[in-house]
Structure formats: C-alpha cells, structure tokens
Tab-separated table of C-alpha atoms in Angstrom:
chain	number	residue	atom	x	y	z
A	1	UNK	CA	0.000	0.000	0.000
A	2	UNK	CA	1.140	3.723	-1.263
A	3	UNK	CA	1.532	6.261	1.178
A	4	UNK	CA	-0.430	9.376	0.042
A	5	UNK	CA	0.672	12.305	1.152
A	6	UNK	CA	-1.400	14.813	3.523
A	7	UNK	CA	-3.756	16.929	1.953
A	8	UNK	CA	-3.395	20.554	2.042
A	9	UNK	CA	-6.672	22.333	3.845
A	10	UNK	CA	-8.048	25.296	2.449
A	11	UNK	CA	-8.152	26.814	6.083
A	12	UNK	CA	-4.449	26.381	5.898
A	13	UNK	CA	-3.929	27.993	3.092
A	14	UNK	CA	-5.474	31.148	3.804
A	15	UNK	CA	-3.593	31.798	6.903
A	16	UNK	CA	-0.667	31.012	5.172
A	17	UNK	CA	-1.578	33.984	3.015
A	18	UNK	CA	-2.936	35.687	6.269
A	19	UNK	CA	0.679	35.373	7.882
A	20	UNK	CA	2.561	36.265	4.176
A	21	UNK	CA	0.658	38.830	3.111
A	22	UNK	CA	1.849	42.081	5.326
A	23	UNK	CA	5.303	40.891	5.038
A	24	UNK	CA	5.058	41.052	1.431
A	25	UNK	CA	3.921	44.518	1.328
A	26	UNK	CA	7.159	45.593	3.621
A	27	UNK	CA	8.878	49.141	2.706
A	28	UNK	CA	12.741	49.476	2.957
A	29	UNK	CA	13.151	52.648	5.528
A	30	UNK	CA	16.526	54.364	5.707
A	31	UNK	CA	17.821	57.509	7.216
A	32	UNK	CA	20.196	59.311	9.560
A	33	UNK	CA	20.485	60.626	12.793
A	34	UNK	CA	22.587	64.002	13.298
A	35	UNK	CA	23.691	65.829	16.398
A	36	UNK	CA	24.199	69.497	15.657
A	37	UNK	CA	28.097	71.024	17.604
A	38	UNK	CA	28.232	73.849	18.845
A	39	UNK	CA	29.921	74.784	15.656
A	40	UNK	CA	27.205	74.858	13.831
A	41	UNK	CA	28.394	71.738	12.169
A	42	UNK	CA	26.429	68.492	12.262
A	43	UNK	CA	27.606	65.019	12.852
A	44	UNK	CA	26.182	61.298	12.906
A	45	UNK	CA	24.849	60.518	15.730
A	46	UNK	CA	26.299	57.039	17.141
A	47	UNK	CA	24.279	54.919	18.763
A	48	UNK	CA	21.055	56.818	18.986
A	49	UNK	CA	17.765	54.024	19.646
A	50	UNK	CA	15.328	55.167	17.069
A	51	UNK	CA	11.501	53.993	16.797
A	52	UNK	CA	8.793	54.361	13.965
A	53	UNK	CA	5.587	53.560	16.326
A	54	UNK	CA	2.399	53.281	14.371
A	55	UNK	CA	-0.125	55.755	15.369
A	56	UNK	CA	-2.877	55.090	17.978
A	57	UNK	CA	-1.068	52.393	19.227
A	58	UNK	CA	1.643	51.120	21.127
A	59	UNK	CA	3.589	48.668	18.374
A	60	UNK	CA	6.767	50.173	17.043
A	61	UNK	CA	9.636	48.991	15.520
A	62	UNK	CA	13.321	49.945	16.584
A	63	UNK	CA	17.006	50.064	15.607
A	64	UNK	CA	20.020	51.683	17.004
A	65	UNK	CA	22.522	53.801	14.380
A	66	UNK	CA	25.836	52.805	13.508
A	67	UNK	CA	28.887	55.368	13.691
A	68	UNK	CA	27.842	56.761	10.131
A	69	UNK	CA	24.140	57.918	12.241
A	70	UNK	CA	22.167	54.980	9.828
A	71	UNK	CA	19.436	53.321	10.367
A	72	UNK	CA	17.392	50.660	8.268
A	73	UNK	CA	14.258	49.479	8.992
A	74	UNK	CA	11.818	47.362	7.069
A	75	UNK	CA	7.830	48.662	7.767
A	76	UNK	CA	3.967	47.792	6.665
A	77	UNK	CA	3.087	50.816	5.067
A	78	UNK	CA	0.707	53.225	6.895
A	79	UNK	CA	1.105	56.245	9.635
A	80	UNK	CA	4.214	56.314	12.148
A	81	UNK	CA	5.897	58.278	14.878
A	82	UNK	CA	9.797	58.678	14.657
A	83	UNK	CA	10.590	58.685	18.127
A	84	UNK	CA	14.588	58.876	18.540
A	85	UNK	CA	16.006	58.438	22.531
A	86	UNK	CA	12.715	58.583	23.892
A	87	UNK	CA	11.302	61.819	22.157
A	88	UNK	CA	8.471	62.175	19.270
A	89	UNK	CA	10.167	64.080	16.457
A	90	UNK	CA	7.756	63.710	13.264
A	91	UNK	CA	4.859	61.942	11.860
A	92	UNK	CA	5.135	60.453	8.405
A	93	UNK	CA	3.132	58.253	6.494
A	94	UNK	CA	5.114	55.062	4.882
A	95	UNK	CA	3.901	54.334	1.771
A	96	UNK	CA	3.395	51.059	-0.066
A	97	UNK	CA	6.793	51.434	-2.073
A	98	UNK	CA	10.042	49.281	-2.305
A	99	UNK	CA	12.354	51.505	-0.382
A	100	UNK	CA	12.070	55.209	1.039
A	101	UNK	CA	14.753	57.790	2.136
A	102	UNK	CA	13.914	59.997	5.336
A	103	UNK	CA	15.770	63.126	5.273
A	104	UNK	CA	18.416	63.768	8.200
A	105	UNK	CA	17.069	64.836	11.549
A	106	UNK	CA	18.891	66.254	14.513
A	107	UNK	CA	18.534	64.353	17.371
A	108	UNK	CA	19.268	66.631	19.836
C-alpha cells in the first residue's frame, strides 16, 4: 500500500496567506540621525535608539545607528511616529513602495 501524502486544507492555506501577506507589502526605511556642535556643524549621531511607532497604538519597531548615524528598517506601510532616545520628532506616512529615504534629523 502507497503512502499518500497529507492533503493541504483550504483553512491552511489562507492563513498562510494571512501570515505572508503584510510581510510582502514591507517598505525598505533608511535615514540618519545628526547631532548638531556647537559649531554649527552636524555630525552622525552614534548609537542613537530610534523607533517608527504606528499611530494610535503602542507597536513600534526599533534600531540603534551605527557610527555613520544609519538606520534601516523594514515597515507595513501606513502612519508612524519617529521617536529617537525617547522623544516624538515627526509623523510620516510610509507608503506602499520598495524603499524610502527619510531626510536627516537632529537628534538633539
């Protein structure tokens, strides 16, 4: 006698897609952190924790910057806080693109 293999549910298969289908619709986020001297001059800003946290809730996503004041972040598109050490900065809306470039923002 043949083993047959296990059938595949329906119910399966659409929370397959469920689980898939956010991911799949992920933007590429990149930007930079500056610190402004007291020159005038501004500089990445090592190690600064920043946070896009969607709006009206509590979920956010972090990362801390390199030396060169990066970060990278991949987000479902829709509205966000940047919050960088702790503190709101801006509110911009991701959109449903491959990859997006924030401008620079002081951190300090």
């Amino acid at each position: 006698m043949r083993n047959k293999p296990y059938p595949i549910k329906r119910w399966a298969i659409l929370l397959l897609l469920l689980v898939i289908s956010p991911i799949a619709n992920a933007t590429d986020v990149r930007g930079r952190v500056e610190f402004r001297a007291r020159n005038g001059m501004n500089y990445p800003m090592n190690g600064a924790f920043v946070q896009f946290c969607i709006v009206n809730t509590n979920n956010c996503a972090g990362y801390t910057t390199g030396y060169d004041g990066m970060y990278y972040l991949r987000l479902v598109p829709g509205a966000y806080y940047i919050v960088i050490n702790g503190r709101v900065f801006q509110q911009i809306s991701v959109p449903n693109t491959r990859n997006i470039d924030i401008p620079p923002i002081i951190g300090n």
